[in-house]
Coordinates of C-alpha atoms in Angstrom, one line a residue:
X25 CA 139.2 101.3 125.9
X26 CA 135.9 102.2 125.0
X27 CA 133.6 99.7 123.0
X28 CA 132.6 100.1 119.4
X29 CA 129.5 101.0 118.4
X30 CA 127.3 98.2 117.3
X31 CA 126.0 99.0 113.4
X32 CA 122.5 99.9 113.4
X33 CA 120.6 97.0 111.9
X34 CA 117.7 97.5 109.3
X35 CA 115.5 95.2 107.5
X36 CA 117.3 97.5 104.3
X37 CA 120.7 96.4 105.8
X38 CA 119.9 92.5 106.3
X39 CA 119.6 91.3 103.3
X40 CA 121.2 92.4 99.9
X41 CA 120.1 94.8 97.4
X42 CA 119.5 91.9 94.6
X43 CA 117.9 89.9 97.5
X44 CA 115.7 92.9 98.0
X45 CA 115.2 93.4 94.6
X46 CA 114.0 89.5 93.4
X47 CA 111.7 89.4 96.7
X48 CA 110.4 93.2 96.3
X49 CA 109.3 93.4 92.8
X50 CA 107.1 90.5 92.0
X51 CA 105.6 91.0 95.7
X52 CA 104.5 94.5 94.9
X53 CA 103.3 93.2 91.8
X54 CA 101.5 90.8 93.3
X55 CA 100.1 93.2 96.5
X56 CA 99.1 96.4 93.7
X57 CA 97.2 93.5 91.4
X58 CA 95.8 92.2 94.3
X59 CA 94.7 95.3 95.6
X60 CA 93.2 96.7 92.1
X61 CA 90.9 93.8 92.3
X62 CA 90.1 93.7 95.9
X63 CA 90.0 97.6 96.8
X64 CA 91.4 97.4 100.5
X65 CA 94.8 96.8 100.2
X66 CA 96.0 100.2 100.6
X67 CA 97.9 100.3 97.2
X68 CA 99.1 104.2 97.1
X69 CA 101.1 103.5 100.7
X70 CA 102.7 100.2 99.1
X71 CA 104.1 102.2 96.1
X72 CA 105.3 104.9 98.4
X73 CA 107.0 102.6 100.7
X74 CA 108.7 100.8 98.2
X75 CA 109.8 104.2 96.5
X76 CA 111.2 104.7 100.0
X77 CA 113.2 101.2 99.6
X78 CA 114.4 102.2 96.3
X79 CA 115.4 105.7 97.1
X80 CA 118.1 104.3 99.5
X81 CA 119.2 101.6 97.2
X82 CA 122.9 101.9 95.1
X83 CA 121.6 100.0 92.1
X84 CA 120.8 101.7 88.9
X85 CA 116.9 101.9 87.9
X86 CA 115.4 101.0 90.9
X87 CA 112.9 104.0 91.1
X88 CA 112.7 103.1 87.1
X89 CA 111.5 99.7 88.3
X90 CA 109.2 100.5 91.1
X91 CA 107.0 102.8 88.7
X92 CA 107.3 100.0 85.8
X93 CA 105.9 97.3 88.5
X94 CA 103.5 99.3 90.2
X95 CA 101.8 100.9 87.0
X96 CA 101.3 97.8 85.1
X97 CA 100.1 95.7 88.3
X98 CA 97.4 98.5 88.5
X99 CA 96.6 98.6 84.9
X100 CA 96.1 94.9 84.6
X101 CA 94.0 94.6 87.7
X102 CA 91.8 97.5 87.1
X103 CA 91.5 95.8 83.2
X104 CA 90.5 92.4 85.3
X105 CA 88.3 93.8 87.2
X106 CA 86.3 95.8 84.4
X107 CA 85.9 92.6 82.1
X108 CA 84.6 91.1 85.2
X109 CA 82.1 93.6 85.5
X110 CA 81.2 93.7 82.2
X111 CA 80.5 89.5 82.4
X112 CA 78.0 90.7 85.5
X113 CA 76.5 92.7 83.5
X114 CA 75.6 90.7 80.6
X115 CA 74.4 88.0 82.8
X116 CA 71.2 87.6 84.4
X117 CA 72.2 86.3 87.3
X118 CA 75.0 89.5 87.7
X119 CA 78.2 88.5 89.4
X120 CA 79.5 89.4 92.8
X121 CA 82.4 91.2 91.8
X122 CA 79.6 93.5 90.0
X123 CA 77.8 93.8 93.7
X124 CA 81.1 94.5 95.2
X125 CA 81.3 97.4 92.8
X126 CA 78.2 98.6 93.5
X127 CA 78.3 98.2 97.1
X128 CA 81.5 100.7 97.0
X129 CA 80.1 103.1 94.5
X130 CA 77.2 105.0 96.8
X131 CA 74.3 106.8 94.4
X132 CA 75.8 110.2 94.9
X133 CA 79.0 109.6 94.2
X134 CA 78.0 107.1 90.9
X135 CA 75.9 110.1 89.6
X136 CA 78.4 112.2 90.1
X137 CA 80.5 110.2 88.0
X138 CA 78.2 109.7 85.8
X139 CA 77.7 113.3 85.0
X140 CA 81.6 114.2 85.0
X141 CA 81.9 110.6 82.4
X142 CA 79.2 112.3 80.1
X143 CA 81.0 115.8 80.3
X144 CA 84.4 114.7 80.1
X145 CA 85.0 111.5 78.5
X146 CA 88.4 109.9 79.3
X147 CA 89.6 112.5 81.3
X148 CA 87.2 111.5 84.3
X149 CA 88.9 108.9 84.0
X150 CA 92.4 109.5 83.8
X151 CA 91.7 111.7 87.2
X152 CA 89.8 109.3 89.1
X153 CA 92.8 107.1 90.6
X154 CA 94.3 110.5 91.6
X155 CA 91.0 111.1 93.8
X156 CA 90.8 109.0 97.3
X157 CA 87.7 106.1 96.7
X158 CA 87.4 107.7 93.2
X159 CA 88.5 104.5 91.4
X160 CA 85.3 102.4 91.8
X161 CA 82.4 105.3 91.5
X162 CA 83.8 106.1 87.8
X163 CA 84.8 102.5 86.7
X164 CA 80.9 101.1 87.2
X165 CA 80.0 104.9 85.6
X166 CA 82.2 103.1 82.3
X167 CA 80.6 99.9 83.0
X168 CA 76.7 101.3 83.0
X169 CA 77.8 103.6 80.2
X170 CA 78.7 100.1 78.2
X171 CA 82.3 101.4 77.4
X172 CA 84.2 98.4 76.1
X173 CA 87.3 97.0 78.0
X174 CA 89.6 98.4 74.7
X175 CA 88.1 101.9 75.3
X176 CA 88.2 102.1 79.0
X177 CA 92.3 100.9 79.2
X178 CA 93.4 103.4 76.5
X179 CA 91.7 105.8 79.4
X180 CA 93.1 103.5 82.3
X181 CA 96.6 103.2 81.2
X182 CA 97.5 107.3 81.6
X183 CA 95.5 107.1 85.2
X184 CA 97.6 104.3 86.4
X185 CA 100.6 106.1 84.8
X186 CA 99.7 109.0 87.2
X187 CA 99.2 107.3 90.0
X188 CA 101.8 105.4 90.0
X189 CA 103.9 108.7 89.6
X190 CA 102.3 110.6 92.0
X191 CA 102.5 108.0 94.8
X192 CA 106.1 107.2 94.1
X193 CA 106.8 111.1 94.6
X194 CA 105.5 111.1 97.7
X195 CA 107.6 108.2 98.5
X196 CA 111.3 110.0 97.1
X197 CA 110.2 112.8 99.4
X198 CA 109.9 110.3 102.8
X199 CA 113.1 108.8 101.7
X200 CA 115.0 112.0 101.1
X201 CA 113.6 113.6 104.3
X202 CA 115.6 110.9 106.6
X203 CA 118.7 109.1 107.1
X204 CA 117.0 105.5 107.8
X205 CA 114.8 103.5 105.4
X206 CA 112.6 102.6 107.6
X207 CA 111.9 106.2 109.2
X208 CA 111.0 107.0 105.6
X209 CA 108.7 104.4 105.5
X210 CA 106.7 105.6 108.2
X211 CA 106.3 109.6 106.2
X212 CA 105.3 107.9 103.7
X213 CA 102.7 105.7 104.7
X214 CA 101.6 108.5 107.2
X215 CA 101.4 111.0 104.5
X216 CA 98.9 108.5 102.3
X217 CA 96.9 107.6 105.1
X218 CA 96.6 111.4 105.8
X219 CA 95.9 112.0 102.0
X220 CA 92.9 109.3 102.0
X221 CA 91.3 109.8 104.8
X222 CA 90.8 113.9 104.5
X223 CA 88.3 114.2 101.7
X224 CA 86.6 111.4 103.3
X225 CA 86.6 113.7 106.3
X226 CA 85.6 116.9 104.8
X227 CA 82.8 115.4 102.8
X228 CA 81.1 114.0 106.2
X229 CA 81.7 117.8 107.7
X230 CA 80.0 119.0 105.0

C-alpha cells in the first residue's frame, strides 16, 4: 500500500491567517517606519513580500491592508525624518540625522534635485520615492529650500501613495506567477533588488 504524501509545509501554512495577520501588520509597520528613518532597510522588497503573503491569503482586504500599513508607515517616517532635519537646521550645532542626510545626498545628485524642486515643485517630489536612492537627494533639496513640514507632506503623502502601490504590484505579480508563497517571495524580492541596483549601475557605466 503505498504511503501518503506528506503536505508540503510553509511558514504561510504553520500558522493561521489571523495569526499571520496580528504578527504581520504592526511588524511591517514597524520595519517601513523604521526604514523611512534609517534608509537601509530595504523597504520596497518588504512591501512586495508581504503583498506576496497577502495574495495567497482567503481573508477579505488583506491587499487593502498591506497598502494602508505600508503607505502610512512611510508617510509618517519620511514626516519624522523631515522635522528632524528641519531641527538640524535651525541649530547651530546641526544634528546627525541632518549629516546622515547629507552624507546620502552626493552634490550631483542634490543639485539635481535642486534644479528639478525649482522647476517642478511638488511633483519632484511625488516622483522621487518611485526613483531608486531618490528619496534623500530631494527631501534635503525641500529642507535647504526651507519648505515647511505641512508643505512637504501634502507633496509626501501622494509619493508614499505610489510607492506603496507600485511595490505592492510587483508583489501580486510574484504571488500570481507561483503556486507556493514562499517561491513568490523570492520574485519579488529578486525583482526589487534588480530594480534598485540598475540605475545605480548604469549611472557608474556612464
Amino acid at each position: 500500500m503505498p504511503l501518503l504524501a506528506a503536505p508540503a509545509v510553509t511558514p504561510a501554512s504553520v500558522l493561521p491567517e489571523a495569526t499571520q495577520q496580528a504578527i504581520g501588520y504592526p511588524t511591517l509597520f514597524l520595519l517601513v517606519l523604521a526604514g523611512a528613518l534609517v534608509p537601509v532597510i530595504p523597504t520596497g522588497a518588504l512591501v512586495s513580500s508581504a503583498a506576496v503573503v497577502a495574495f495567497h491569503q482567503t481573508a477579505p482586504f488583506s491587499l487593502a491592508m498591506v497598502f494602508v500599513t505600508a503607505s502610512l508607515a512611510a508617510f509618517l517616517g519620511d514626516a519624522a525624518l523631515y522635522w528632524l532635519g528641519r531641527r538640524g537646521l535651525k541649530s547651530k550645532n546641526g544634528s546627525r540625522w541632518l549629516e546622515a542626510l547629507r552624507a546620502r545626498a552626493p552634490e550631483d545628485r542634490l543639485e539635481q534635485a535642486q534644479e528639478k524642486l525649482a522647476g517642478h515643485g511638488v511633483a519632484v517630489l511625488v516622483l522621487s520615492r518611485l526613483v531608486p536612492a531618490g528619496r534623500i537627494p530631494v527631501m534635503l533639496a525641500c529642507l535647504l529650500a526651507k519648505w515647511p513640514l505641512r508643505r512637504f507632506s501634502r507633496g509626501n503623502f501622494p509619493a508614499c501613495l505610489a510607492w506603496a502601490v507600485t511595490y505592492q504590484l510587483i508583489g501580486i505579480l510574484g504571488g500570481s506567477l507561483f503556486d507556493e508563497p514562499w517561491e513568490g517571495v523570492v520574485a519579488a524580492i529578486g525583482l526589487t533588488v534588480l530594480i534598485s541596483v540598475v540605475p545605480g549601475v548604469v549611472r557608474r557605466v556612464r
